Tab-separated table of C-alpha atoms in Angstrom:
chain	number	residue	atom	x	y	z
A	1	UNK	CA	-58.651	-66.974	21.147
A	2	UNK	CA	-55.005	-67.945	21.451
A	3	UNK	CA	-52.268	-65.773	22.977
A	4	UNK	CA	-48.678	-66.337	21.955
A	5	UNK	CA	-46.379	-64.828	24.571
A	6	UNK	CA	-43.008	-63.258	24.561
A	7	UNK	CA	-40.510	-62.565	21.662
A	8	UNK	CA	-40.875	-66.112	20.352
A	9	UNK	CA	-44.646	-65.718	19.895
A	10	UNK	CA	-44.202	-62.355	18.320
A	11	UNK	CA	-41.580	-63.673	15.903
A	12	UNK	CA	-43.724	-66.689	15.001
A	13	UNK	CA	-46.781	-64.579	14.213
A	14	UNK	CA	-45.004	-62.081	12.030
A	15	UNK	CA	-42.848	-64.622	10.198
A	16	UNK	CA	-45.992	-66.539	9.247
A	17	UNK	CA	-48.020	-63.552	8.056
A	18	UNK	CA	-50.296	-64.623	5.175
A	19	UNK	CA	-49.008	-68.180	5.569
A	20	UNK	CA	-50.544	-69.555	8.756
A	21	UNK	CA	-52.217	-66.380	9.877
A	22	UNK	CA	-53.570	-63.165	8.354
A	23	UNK	CA	-54.477	-59.757	9.779
A	24	UNK	CA	-57.816	-59.452	11.543
A	25	UNK	CA	-59.690	-56.384	12.671
A	26	UNK	CA	-62.883	-56.067	14.638
A	27	UNK	CA	-66.130	-55.073	12.838
A	28	UNK	CA	-65.879	-51.528	14.314
A	29	UNK	CA	-62.913	-50.920	12.017
A	30	UNK	CA	-64.998	-51.777	8.964
A	31	UNK	CA	-67.441	-49.082	10.035
A	32	UNK	CA	-64.959	-46.405	10.966
A	33	UNK	CA	-62.570	-46.928	8.034
A	34	UNK	CA	-65.204	-48.016	5.481
A	35	UNK	CA	-64.725	-48.548	1.786
A	36	UNK	CA	-66.911	-48.176	-1.363
A	37	UNK	CA	-68.507	-51.077	-3.217
A	38	UNK	CA	-68.317	-53.365	-0.144
A	39	UNK	CA	-64.523	-53.681	-0.476
A	40	UNK	CA	-62.672	-55.407	2.336
A	41	UNK	CA	-60.852	-53.047	4.566
A	42	UNK	CA	-58.187	-55.685	5.237
A	43	UNK	CA	-57.560	-56.421	1.572
A	44	UNK	CA	-57.446	-52.770	0.585
A	45	UNK	CA	-55.098	-51.936	3.475
A	46	UNK	CA	-52.656	-54.506	2.187
A	47	UNK	CA	-52.521	-52.459	-1.042
A	48	UNK	CA	-51.921	-49.305	0.930
A	49	UNK	CA	-48.981	-50.924	2.780
A	50	UNK	CA	-47.286	-51.437	-0.542
A	51	UNK	CA	-47.234	-47.622	-1.039
A	52	UNK	CA	-45.544	-46.915	2.357
A	53	UNK	CA	-41.868	-48.168	1.934
A	54	UNK	CA	-40.665	-45.169	-0.072
A	55	UNK	CA	-41.709	-42.984	2.891
A	56	UNK	CA	-40.427	-45.129	5.738
A	57	UNK	CA	-36.909	-46.052	4.654
A	58	UNK	CA	-34.025	-44.263	6.329
A	59	UNK	CA	-33.257	-42.020	3.246
A	60	UNK	CA	-36.895	-40.819	3.283
A	61	UNK	CA	-36.983	-40.216	7.041
A	62	UNK	CA	-34.060	-37.812	6.546
A	63	UNK	CA	-36.369	-35.480	4.729
A	64	UNK	CA	-38.795	-35.288	7.679
A	65	UNK	CA	-36.273	-34.284	10.374
A	66	UNK	CA	-36.513	-30.550	9.844
A	67	UNK	CA	-40.340	-30.673	9.964
A	68	UNK	CA	-40.253	-32.837	13.089
A	69	UNK	CA	-37.857	-30.535	14.903
A	70	UNK	CA	-39.514	-27.268	13.824
A	71	UNK	CA	-43.005	-28.633	14.778
A	72	UNK	CA	-41.679	-29.770	18.200
A	73	UNK	CA	-40.065	-26.405	18.880
A	74	UNK	CA	-43.285	-24.566	18.080
A	75	UNK	CA	-45.235	-27.026	20.227
A	76	UNK	CA	-42.968	-26.525	23.216
A	77	UNK	CA	-43.177	-22.779	22.793
A	78	UNK	CA	-46.975	-22.888	22.725
A	79	UNK	CA	-47.724	-25.391	25.420
A	80	UNK	CA	-44.642	-25.993	27.668
A	81	UNK	CA	-42.496	-22.929	27.937
A	82	UNK	CA	-43.365	-20.745	30.930
A	83	UNK	CA	-45.593	-23.361	32.613
A	84	UNK	CA	-44.673	-24.785	36.029
A	85	UNK	CA	-46.783	-27.839	35.369
A	86	UNK	CA	-47.909	-29.463	32.119
A	87	UNK	CA	-50.139	-32.396	31.293
A	88	UNK	CA	-47.816	-34.553	29.258
A	89	UNK	CA	-50.245	-36.929	27.555
A	90	UNK	CA	-52.684	-34.519	25.973
A	91	UNK	CA	-49.902	-32.116	24.894
A	92	UNK	CA	-47.855	-34.968	23.281
A	93	UNK	CA	-51.073	-36.026	21.533
A	94	UNK	CA	-51.433	-32.569	20.012
A	95	UNK	CA	-47.887	-32.776	18.737
A	96	UNK	CA	-48.001	-36.222	17.253
A	97	UNK	CA	-51.366	-35.542	15.514
A	98	UNK	CA	-50.212	-32.221	14.029
A	99	UNK	CA	-46.984	-33.860	12.872
A	100	UNK	CA	-48.757	-36.875	11.307
A	101	UNK	CA	-51.195	-34.628	9.425
A	102	UNK	CA	-48.336	-32.499	8.135
A	103	UNK	CA	-46.210	-35.399	7.003
A	104	UNK	CA	-48.989	-37.589	5.498
A	105	UNK	CA	-51.282	-34.907	4.055
A	106	UNK	CA	-49.077	-31.872	3.785
A	107	UNK	CA	-51.557	-29.837	5.871
A	108	UNK	CA	-49.946	-26.920	7.566
A	109	UNK	CA	-52.950	-24.491	7.764
A	110	UNK	CA	-54.195	-24.235	11.348
A	111	UNK	CA	-57.904	-23.988	10.365
A	112	UNK	CA	-57.661	-27.094	8.208
A	113	UNK	CA	-55.754	-28.910	11.028
A	114	UNK	CA	-58.502	-28.044	13.492
A	115	UNK	CA	-61.210	-29.457	11.216
A	116	UNK	CA	-59.442	-32.806	11.464
A	117	UNK	CA	-58.362	-32.620	15.122
A	118	UNK	CA	-61.783	-31.967	16.629
A	119	UNK	CA	-63.484	-35.180	15.396
A	120	UNK	CA	-60.345	-37.270	15.364
A	121	UNK	CA	-60.403	-38.395	19.009
A	122	UNK	CA	-64.025	-39.516	18.637
A	123	UNK	CA	-63.229	-41.446	15.474
A	124	UNK	CA	-60.273	-43.221	17.095
A	125	UNK	CA	-62.287	-44.005	20.198
A	126	UNK	CA	-65.040	-45.597	18.060
A	127	UNK	CA	-62.678	-48.324	16.868
A	128	UNK	CA	-62.243	-49.721	20.415
A	129	UNK	CA	-65.926	-49.232	21.376
A	130	UNK	CA	-68.595	-51.833	21.427
A	131	UNK	CA	-69.995	-51.684	17.860
A	132	UNK	CA	-73.574	-50.687	18.730
A	133	UNK	CA	-74.584	-47.983	16.282
A	134	UNK	CA	-77.367	-46.150	18.014
A	135	UNK	CA	-77.442	-42.418	18.987
A	136	UNK	CA	-75.493	-41.644	22.070
A	137	UNK	CA	-73.120	-44.552	22.018
A	138	UNK	CA	-69.361	-44.052	21.710
A	139	UNK	CA	-69.316	-46.100	18.532
A	140	UNK	CA	-72.093	-43.953	16.934
A	141	UNK	CA	-70.096	-40.843	17.704
A	142	UNK	CA	-67.028	-42.430	16.232
A	143	UNK	CA	-68.842	-43.299	12.971
A	144	UNK	CA	-70.161	-39.710	12.655
A	145	UNK	CA	-66.722	-38.258	13.420
A	146	UNK	CA	-65.044	-40.488	10.798
A	147	UNK	CA	-67.523	-39.250	8.197
A	148	UNK	CA	-66.618	-35.661	8.987
A	149	UNK	CA	-62.898	-36.406	8.768
A	150	UNK	CA	-63.337	-38.108	5.378
A	151	UNK	CA	-65.169	-35.083	4.063
A	152	UNK	CA	-62.219	-32.870	5.015
A	153	UNK	CA	-59.684	-35.311	3.556
A	154	UNK	CA	-61.726	-35.561	0.335
A	155	UNK	CA	-61.421	-31.777	-0.036
A	156	UNK	CA	-57.668	-32.047	0.553
A	157	UNK	CA	-57.355	-34.757	-2.089
A	158	UNK	CA	-59.353	-32.697	-4.601
A	159	UNK	CA	-57.105	-29.667	-4.039
A	160	UNK	CA	-53.975	-31.777	-4.310
A	161	UNK	CA	-55.166	-33.135	-7.666
A	162	UNK	CA	-55.433	-29.577	-8.909
A	163	UNK	CA	-51.960	-28.723	-7.559
A	164	UNK	CA	-50.494	-31.845	-9.244
A	165	UNK	CA	-52.164	-30.917	-12.552
A	166	UNK	CA	-50.833	-27.308	-12.563
A	167	UNK	CA	-47.395	-28.280	-11.274
A	168	UNK	CA	-47.541	-26.575	-7.845
A	169	UNK	CA	-47.283	-29.991	-6.193
A	170	UNK	CA	-44.979	-32.921	-7.035
A	171	UNK	CA	-45.739	-36.688	-7.034
A	172	UNK	CA	-43.069	-37.436	-4.408
A	173	UNK	CA	-43.549	-34.465	-1.927
A	174	UNK	CA	-45.559	-36.609	0.566
A	175	UNK	CA	-47.652	-39.747	0.883
A	176	UNK	CA	-50.827	-38.051	-0.354
A	177	UNK	CA	-49.262	-37.066	-3.668
A	178	UNK	CA	-47.658	-40.427	-4.081
A	179	UNK	CA	-50.910	-42.260	-3.273
A	180	UNK	CA	-52.934	-40.215	-5.799
A	181	UNK	CA	-50.480	-40.909	-8.587
A	182	UNK	CA	-50.018	-44.607	-7.845
A	183	UNK	CA	-53.754	-45.245	-7.283
A	184	UNK	CA	-54.632	-43.534	-10.619
A	185	UNK	CA	-52.069	-45.648	-12.353
A	186	UNK	CA	-53.350	-48.823	-10.668
A	187	UNK	CA	-56.918	-47.930	-11.677
A	188	UNK	CA	-55.895	-47.606	-15.317
A	189	UNK	CA	-54.117	-50.929	-15.298
A	190	UNK	CA	-56.747	-52.881	-13.402
A	191	UNK	CA	-60.150	-54.258	-14.570
A	192	UNK	CA	-61.529	-54.434	-11.081
A	193	UNK	CA	-63.482	-51.918	-9.038
A	194	UNK	CA	-61.458	-48.654	-9.040
A	195	UNK	CA	-60.096	-47.130	-5.861
A	196	UNK	CA	-62.088	-43.921	-5.297
A	197	UNK	CA	-61.026	-40.734	-3.614
A	198	UNK	CA	-63.367	-41.793	-0.736
A	199	UNK	CA	-61.341	-45.016	-0.463
A	200	UNK	CA	-58.160	-43.053	-0.222
A	201	UNK	CA	-59.580	-40.737	2.471
A	202	UNK	CA	-60.443	-43.895	4.467
A	203	UNK	CA	-56.965	-45.261	3.927
A	204	UNK	CA	-55.393	-42.006	5.137
A	205	UNK	CA	-57.760	-41.959	8.174
A	206	UNK	CA	-56.624	-45.502	9.012
A	207	UNK	CA	-52.979	-44.484	8.765
A	208	UNK	CA	-53.603	-41.454	11.013
A	209	UNK	CA	-55.367	-43.569	13.607
A	210	UNK	CA	-52.798	-46.378	13.496
A	211	UNK	CA	-49.759	-44.070	13.756
A	212	UNK	CA	-51.177	-41.538	16.255
A	213	UNK	CA	-51.862	-43.732	19.212
A	214	UNK	CA	-48.710	-45.815	19.007
A	215	UNK	CA	-46.376	-42.800	18.715
A	216	UNK	CA	-48.242	-40.868	21.387
A	217	UNK	CA	-48.157	-43.820	23.821
A	218	UNK	CA	-44.433	-44.442	23.142
A	219	UNK	CA	-43.396	-40.807	23.869
A	220	UNK	CA	-45.470	-40.772	27.065
A	221	UNK	CA	-43.997	-44.103	28.194
A	222	UNK	CA	-40.475	-42.830	27.523
A	223	UNK	CA	-41.065	-39.756	29.689
A	224	UNK	CA	-42.558	-41.867	32.475
A	225	UNK	CA	-39.532	-44.146	32.480
A	226	UNK	CA	-37.152	-41.240	32.624
A	227	UNK	CA	-38.943	-39.948	35.690
A	228	UNK	CA	-38.739	-43.363	37.336
A	229	UNK	CA	-34.984	-43.745	36.508
A	230	UNK	CA	-33.164	-40.478	37.221
A	231	UNK	CA	-29.796	-41.997	36.404
A	232	UNK	CA	-30.981	-42.870	32.898
A	233	UNK	CA	-32.483	-39.394	32.551
A	234	UNK	CA	-29.157	-37.781	33.414
A	235	UNK	CA	-27.401	-39.770	30.677
A	236	UNK	CA	-30.025	-38.932	28.096
A	237	UNK	CA	-29.831	-35.266	29.123
A	238	UNK	CA	-26.038	-35.284	28.884
A	239	UNK	CA	-26.165	-36.743	25.363
A	240	UNK	CA	-28.803	-34.282	24.187
A	241	UNK	CA	-26.969	-31.285	25.634
A	242	UNK	CA	-23.758	-32.269	23.945
A	243	UNK	CA	-25.585	-32.321	20.593
A	244	UNK	CA	-27.336	-29.009	21.384
A	245	UNK	CA	-24.048	-27.305	22.285
A	246	UNK	CA	-22.668	-28.169	18.856
A	247	UNK	CA	-25.561	-26.311	17.104
A	248	UNK	CA	-25.929	-22.603	16.341
A	249	UNK	CA	-28.866	-20.767	17.956
A	250	UNK	CA	-32.059	-21.707	16.107
A	251	UNK	CA	-30.335	-24.350	13.992
A	252	UNK	CA	-32.519	-27.391	13.434
A	253	UNK	CA	-31.492	-31.037	13.895
A	254	UNK	CA	-29.976	-33.028	11.076
A	255	UNK	CA	-29.690	-36.749	10.297
A	256	UNK	CA	-26.155	-36.725	11.655
A	257	UNK	CA	-27.445	-35.345	14.945
A	258	UNK	CA	-29.877	-38.197	15.226
A	259	UNK	CA	-27.106	-40.718	14.550
A	260	UNK	CA	-25.304	-39.384	17.566
A	261	UNK	CA	-28.292	-40.140	19.854
A	262	UNK	CA	-27.174	-43.752	20.490
A	263	UNK	CA	-27.929	-43.887	24.189
A	264	UNK	CA	-31.292	-42.089	23.727
A	265	UNK	CA	-32.223	-44.589	20.974
A	266	UNK	CA	-31.324	-47.531	23.275
A	267	UNK	CA	-33.591	-46.046	25.929
A	268	UNK	CA	-36.441	-45.749	23.471
A	269	UNK	CA	-35.934	-49.383	22.308
A	270	UNK	CA	-35.908	-50.590	25.886
A	271	UNK	CA	-39.152	-48.724	26.642
A	272	UNK	CA	-40.750	-50.296	23.511
A	273	UNK	CA	-39.634	-53.735	24.804
A	274	UNK	CA	-40.984	-53.216	28.331
A	275	UNK	CA	-44.064	-51.156	27.458
A	276	UNK	CA	-45.338	-51.989	23.921
A	277	UNK	CA	-47.679	-49.167	22.732
A	278	UNK	CA	-50.420	-51.664	21.681
A	279	UNK	CA	-51.923	-54.742	23.214
A	280	UNK	CA	-50.606	-56.901	20.422
A	281	UNK	CA	-51.222	-57.850	16.789
A	282	UNK	CA	-54.562	-59.566	16.149
A	283	UNK	CA	-54.431	-62.290	13.477
A	284	UNK	CA	-56.833	-65.068	12.423
A	285	UNK	CA	-55.584	-68.597	11.748
A	286	UNK	CA	-55.848	-69.395	7.956
A	287	UNK	CA	-55.319	-73.100	8.661
A	288	UNK	CA	-54.958	-75.353	11.694
A	289	UNK	CA	-51.415	-75.329	13.050
A	290	UNK	CA	-49.417	-76.233	16.223
A	291	UNK	CA	-47.461	-73.853	18.421
A	292	UNK	CA	-45.635	-74.763	21.639
A	293	UNK	CA	-47.564	-78.019	21.919
A	294	UNK	CA	-50.956	-76.378	21.461
A	295	UNK	CA	-53.172	-76.943	18.424
A	296	UNK	CA	-54.699	-73.711	17.167
A	297	UNK	CA	-57.763	-74.489	14.895
A	298	UNK	CA	-58.466	-72.637	11.661
A	299	UNK	CA	-60.558	-69.546	12.297
A	300	UNK	CA	-59.261	-68.875	15.836
A	301	UNK	CA	-58.101	-65.379	16.620
A	302	UNK	CA	-54.457	-65.154	17.547
A	303	UNK	CA	-52.666	-62.399	19.382
A	304	UNK	CA	-49.162	-61.790	20.710
A	305	UNK	CA	-48.522	-60.424	24.180
A	306	UNK	CA	-45.295	-59.755	26.085
A	307	UNK	CA	-46.047	-61.705	29.247
A	308	UNK	CA	-44.595	-64.774	30.896
A	309	UNK	CA	-47.777	-66.712	31.434
A	310	UNK	CA	-49.093	-68.697	28.508
A	311	UNK	CA	-52.788	-69.431	28.251
A	312	UNK	CA	-55.522	-70.327	25.787
A	313	UNK	CA	-59.263	-70.028	25.653
A	314	UNK	CA	-62.044	-70.077	23.111
């Protein structure tokens, strides 16, 4: 395995995506986020990424701000207000998961959310576990949990198809609707194996897992850094209070409010620089290439890490 360190290594990897290197996932991912007809999880995920831009651009994010703010206010009321002491990490996890499910799947019903939340932690844990699928192992529990989640998502997809057919849902209201419409169109135009609703449920599970841990870790790291740097905390608090004082009681945040959070955004970016939420981006070399005087043979796994020491090993 080769580790490329620092911003230069990160830039090199991502600028050579699908040229010198391509994404690589451990076998556990294939089992947790499995596809029909022996489809490659990596290849299918590339198709899913093509569906994401309309929901990640700035003009699309504007539509999520009200949901983000209202969900956070309810979360703080339920788990933080009135408590002298709170456990930040698990409470932030509850918020980020509920928000992700709402924005990606349009799920707002508490019972439906609970059906996804209970097995979700086991499924996410199975991805980083040793892939030994025997009863009692963490990986086995992850596989079983992922099957339960897919069953729930399959039901959500079936209901959304009905809603789209009778006009109570629109093709652009969230990622789920957009995915159903675009996948059906792609299936009609392609002669290859069709993408099934089961494949879509696996795709959505992968997006939930991928987005949940990174956002959760980033929020927790930000709060940790604010505790360690009281001077920074005071400046963030001052900026946030100035925005709050310009709002009417109960009025939710807007895009313009977020644009005023320049110092807060700089703090978030600095935390991301100092404490990346993941260990790096695993890739596999498509061909033999040279980086910083080292020859990296075809087939080697390549990862980027933000450290100062550079090293290689097989």
